[in-house]
Every structure is written in structure tokens, then in C-alpha cells.
Short mmCIF file of C-alpha atoms in Angstrom, two decimals:
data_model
loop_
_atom_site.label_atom_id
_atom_site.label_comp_id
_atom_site.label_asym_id
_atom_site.label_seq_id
_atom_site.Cartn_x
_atom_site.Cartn_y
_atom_site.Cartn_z
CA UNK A 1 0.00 0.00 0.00
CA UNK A 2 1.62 3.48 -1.20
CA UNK A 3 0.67 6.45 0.97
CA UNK A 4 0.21 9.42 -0.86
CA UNK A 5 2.41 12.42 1.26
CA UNK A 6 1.84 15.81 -0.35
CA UNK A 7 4.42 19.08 0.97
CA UNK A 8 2.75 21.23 3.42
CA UNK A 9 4.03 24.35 0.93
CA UNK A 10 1.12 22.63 -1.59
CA UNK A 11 -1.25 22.11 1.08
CA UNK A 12 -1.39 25.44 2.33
CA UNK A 13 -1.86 26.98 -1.15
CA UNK A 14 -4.12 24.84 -1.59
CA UNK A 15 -6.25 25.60 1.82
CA UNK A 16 -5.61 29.07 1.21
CA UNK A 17 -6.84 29.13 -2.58
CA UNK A 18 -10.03 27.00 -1.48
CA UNK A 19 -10.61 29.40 1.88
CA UNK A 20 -10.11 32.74 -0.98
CA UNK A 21 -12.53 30.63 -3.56
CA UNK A 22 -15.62 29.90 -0.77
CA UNK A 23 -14.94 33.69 0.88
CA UNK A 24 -15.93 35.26 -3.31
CA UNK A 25 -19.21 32.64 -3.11
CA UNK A 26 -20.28 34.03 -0.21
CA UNK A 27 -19.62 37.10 -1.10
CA UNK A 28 -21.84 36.88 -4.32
CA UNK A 29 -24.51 35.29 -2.71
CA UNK A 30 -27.77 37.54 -2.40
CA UNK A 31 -30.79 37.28 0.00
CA UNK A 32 -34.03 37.11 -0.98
CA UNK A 33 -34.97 40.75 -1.65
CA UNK A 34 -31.63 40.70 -4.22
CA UNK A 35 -33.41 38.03 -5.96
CA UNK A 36 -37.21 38.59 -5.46
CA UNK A 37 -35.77 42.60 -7.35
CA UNK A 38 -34.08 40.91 -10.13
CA UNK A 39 -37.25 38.37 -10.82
CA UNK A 40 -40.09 41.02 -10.62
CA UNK A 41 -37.51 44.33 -12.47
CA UNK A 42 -35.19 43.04 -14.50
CA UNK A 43 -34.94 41.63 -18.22
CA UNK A 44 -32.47 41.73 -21.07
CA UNK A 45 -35.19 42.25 -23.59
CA UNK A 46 -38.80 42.37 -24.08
CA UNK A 47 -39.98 38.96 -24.93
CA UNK A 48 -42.96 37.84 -27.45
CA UNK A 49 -45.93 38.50 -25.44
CA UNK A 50 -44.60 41.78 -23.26
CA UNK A 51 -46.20 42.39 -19.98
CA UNK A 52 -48.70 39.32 -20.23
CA UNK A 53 -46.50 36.66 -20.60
CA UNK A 54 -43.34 38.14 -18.60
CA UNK A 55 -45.38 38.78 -15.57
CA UNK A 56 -47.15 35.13 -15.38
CA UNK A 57 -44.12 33.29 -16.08
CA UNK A 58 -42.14 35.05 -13.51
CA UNK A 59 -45.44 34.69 -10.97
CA UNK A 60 -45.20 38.06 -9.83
CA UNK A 61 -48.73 38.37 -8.12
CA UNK A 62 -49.57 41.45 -5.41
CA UNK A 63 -49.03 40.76 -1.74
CA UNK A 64 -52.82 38.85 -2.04
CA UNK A 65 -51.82 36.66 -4.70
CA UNK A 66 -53.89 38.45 -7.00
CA UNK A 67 -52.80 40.50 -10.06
CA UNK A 68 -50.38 42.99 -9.44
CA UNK A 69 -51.89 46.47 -10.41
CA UNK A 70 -48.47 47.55 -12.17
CA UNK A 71 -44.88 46.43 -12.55
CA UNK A 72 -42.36 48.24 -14.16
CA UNK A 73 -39.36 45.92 -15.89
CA UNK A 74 -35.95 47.81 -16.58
CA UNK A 75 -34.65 46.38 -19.78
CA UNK A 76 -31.08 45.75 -18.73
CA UNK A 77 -29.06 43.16 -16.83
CA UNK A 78 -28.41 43.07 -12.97
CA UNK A 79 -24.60 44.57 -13.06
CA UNK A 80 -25.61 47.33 -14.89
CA UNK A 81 -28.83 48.17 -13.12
CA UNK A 82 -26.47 47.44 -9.71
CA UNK A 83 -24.74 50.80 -10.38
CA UNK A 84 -26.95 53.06 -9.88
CA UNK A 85 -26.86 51.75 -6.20
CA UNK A 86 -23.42 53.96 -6.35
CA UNK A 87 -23.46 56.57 -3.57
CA UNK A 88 -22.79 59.62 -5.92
CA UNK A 89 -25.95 58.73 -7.38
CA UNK A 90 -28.07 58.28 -3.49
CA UNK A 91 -31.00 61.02 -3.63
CA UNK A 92 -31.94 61.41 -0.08
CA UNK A 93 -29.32 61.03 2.64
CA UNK A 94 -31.93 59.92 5.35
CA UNK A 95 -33.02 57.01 3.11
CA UNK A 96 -31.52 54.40 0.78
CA UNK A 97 -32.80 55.75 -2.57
CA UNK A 98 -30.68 55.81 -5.27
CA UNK A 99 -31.40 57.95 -8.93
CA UNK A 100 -29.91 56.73 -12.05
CA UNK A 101 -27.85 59.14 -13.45
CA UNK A 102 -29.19 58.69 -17.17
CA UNK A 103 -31.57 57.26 -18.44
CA UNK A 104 -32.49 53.71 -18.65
CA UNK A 105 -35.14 51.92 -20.90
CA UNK A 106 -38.28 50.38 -18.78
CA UNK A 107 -41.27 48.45 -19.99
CA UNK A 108 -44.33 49.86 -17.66
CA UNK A 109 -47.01 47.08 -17.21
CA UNK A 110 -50.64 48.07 -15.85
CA UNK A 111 -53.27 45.80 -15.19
CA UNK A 112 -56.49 46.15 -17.25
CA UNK A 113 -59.82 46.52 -15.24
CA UNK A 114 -61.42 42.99 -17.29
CA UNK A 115 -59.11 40.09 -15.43
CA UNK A 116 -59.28 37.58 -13.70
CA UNK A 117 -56.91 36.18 -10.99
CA UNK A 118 -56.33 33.45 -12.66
CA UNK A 119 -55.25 35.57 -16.33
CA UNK A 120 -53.99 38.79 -15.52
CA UNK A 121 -53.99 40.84 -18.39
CA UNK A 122 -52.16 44.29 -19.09
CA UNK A 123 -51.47 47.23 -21.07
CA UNK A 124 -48.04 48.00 -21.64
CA UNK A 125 -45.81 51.37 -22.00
CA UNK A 126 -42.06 51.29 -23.23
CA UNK A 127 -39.79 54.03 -22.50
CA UNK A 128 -36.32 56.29 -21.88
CA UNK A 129 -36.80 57.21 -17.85
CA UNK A 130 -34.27 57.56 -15.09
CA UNK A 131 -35.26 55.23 -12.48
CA UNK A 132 -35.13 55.29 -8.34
CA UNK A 133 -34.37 52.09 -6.75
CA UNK A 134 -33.85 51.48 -2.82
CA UNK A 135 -30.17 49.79 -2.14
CA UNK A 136 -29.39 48.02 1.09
CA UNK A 137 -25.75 46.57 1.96
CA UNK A 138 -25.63 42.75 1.88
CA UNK A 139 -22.97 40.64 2.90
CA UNK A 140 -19.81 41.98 2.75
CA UNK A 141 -21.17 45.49 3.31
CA UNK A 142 -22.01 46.07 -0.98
CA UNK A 143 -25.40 47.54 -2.07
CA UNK A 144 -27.64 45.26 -3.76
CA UNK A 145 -30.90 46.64 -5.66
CA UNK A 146 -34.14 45.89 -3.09
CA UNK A 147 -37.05 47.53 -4.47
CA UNK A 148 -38.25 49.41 -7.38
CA UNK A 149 -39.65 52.86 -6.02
CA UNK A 150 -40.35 55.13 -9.33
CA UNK A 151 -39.63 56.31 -12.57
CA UNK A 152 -38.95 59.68 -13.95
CA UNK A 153 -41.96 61.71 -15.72
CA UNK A 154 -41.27 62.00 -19.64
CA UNK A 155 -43.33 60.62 -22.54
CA UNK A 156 -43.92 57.26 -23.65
CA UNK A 157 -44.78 55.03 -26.63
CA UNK A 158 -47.79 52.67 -26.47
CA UNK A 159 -46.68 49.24 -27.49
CA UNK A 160 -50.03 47.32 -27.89
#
């Protein structure tokens, strides 16, 4: 029987790689309101079907579990949309509200008044708005997206 011996040197570079690696994936874990922002605000593109489809696949329902009244989608991806969490761009120093500091394209989704629970149905708006999220630090102390609080006032086109 041939024991394997391996130089401590190795084995600490080893340790220390594997104690570095596991530090970054805990790092870049989120909680639940990280994820819960990115399901219900966030897509790389608007997909066949809009508002209808995106907002019954993703089950986004209101606190009820009946059809949310409105949902607004920021057509981006979560890095980019995490920078506006940047402190330069914070908006109220009592409160964790961050502004974007252009602006970003959004897909506005409002529920028509004819639905049921069961099929929510909705109108939908795309546009160019600056948008105000609330940021909270997560592990390790960065700030993570939380909630989507409002979008900027300009016009809009109807994409029905």
C-alpha cells in the first residue's frame, strides 16, 4: 500500500486558494430581496408576449396573490442596473434611494380593469426614464438593488 504524502508548501496553497474561492461565493450570494428585485424588475429584452407573458411566467402576483396592479421591468441586466446603487448617485441622505444618473429603458405594465386572478392581463408602456431604486448593503457590506420605487416623468410610446 503506497501512501500518498503531499508538501505542506502545496497544502497550504491549496487551503488558502479553497478558503479565498468559498470567501468570493459568499460574497456573491444575495438574500431574498436581491433576488425577489431581479425576478419582478429586471430583463435583457422584451420577450414575445410583453407584460402578459413576462409577468405570469415570472409569478409576480400582489401581496394577495392576486394580479399585481403595475410592474415596471428595466430592460437591462443586474450589473448594470447594480450601479446606480453607487453613492454619488443616493438622492436622499436619510433614506436608501438611489437615482440613475441617465436614463435607462423600462417596460411599464398596468393591469387592465377585465381580469381575472387566474389571467392577468395588461397594457403595456415602453420608454427612456431615469429610475429610483432602494439599495441596502448585503454581505460583505455592498449595495444590492431591493425595491423598485419610481420612474422619472417623460413621454412614452404605447406598445399594444
Amino acid at each position: 500500500m503506497q501512501v500518498l504524502t503531499f508538501p505542506l508548501e502545496n497544502t497550504m496553497k491549496t487551503s488558502i486558494f479553497l478558503l479565498v474561492a468559498l470567501s468570493v461565493i459568499v460574497l456573491c450570494m444575495t438574500d431574498g430581496r436581491v433576488w425577489k428585485f431581479q425576478n419582478q424588475h429586471i430583463i435583457p429584452a422584451i420577450p414575445r408576449g410583453g407584460c402578459d407573458f413576462l409577468i405570469a411566467n415570472r409569478n409576480i402576483r400582489d401581496n394577495n396573490g392576486k394580479c399585481k396592479r403595475e410592474n415596471t421591468f428595466i430592460i437591462s441586466n443586474f450589473n448594470q442596473v447594480r450601479t446606480v446603487c453607487d453613492p454619488r448617485n443616493r438622492i436622499n441622505v436619510n433614506r436608501n434611494l438611489y437615482r440613475s444618473p441617465r436614463n435607462m429603458r423600462v417596460l411599464y405594465c398596468k393591469l387592465l380593469g377585465q381580469t381575472t386572478n387566474t389571467h392577468c392581463k395588461y397594457k403595456q408602456i415602453q420608454m427612456r426614464k431615469r429610475i429610483v431604486i432602494a439599495c441596502d448593503k448585503i454581505r460583505g457590506g455592498f449595495l444590492q438593488p431591493v425595491h423598485f420605487q419610481a420612474v422619472g416623468l417623460l413621454t412614452a410610446s404605447l406598445l399594444i
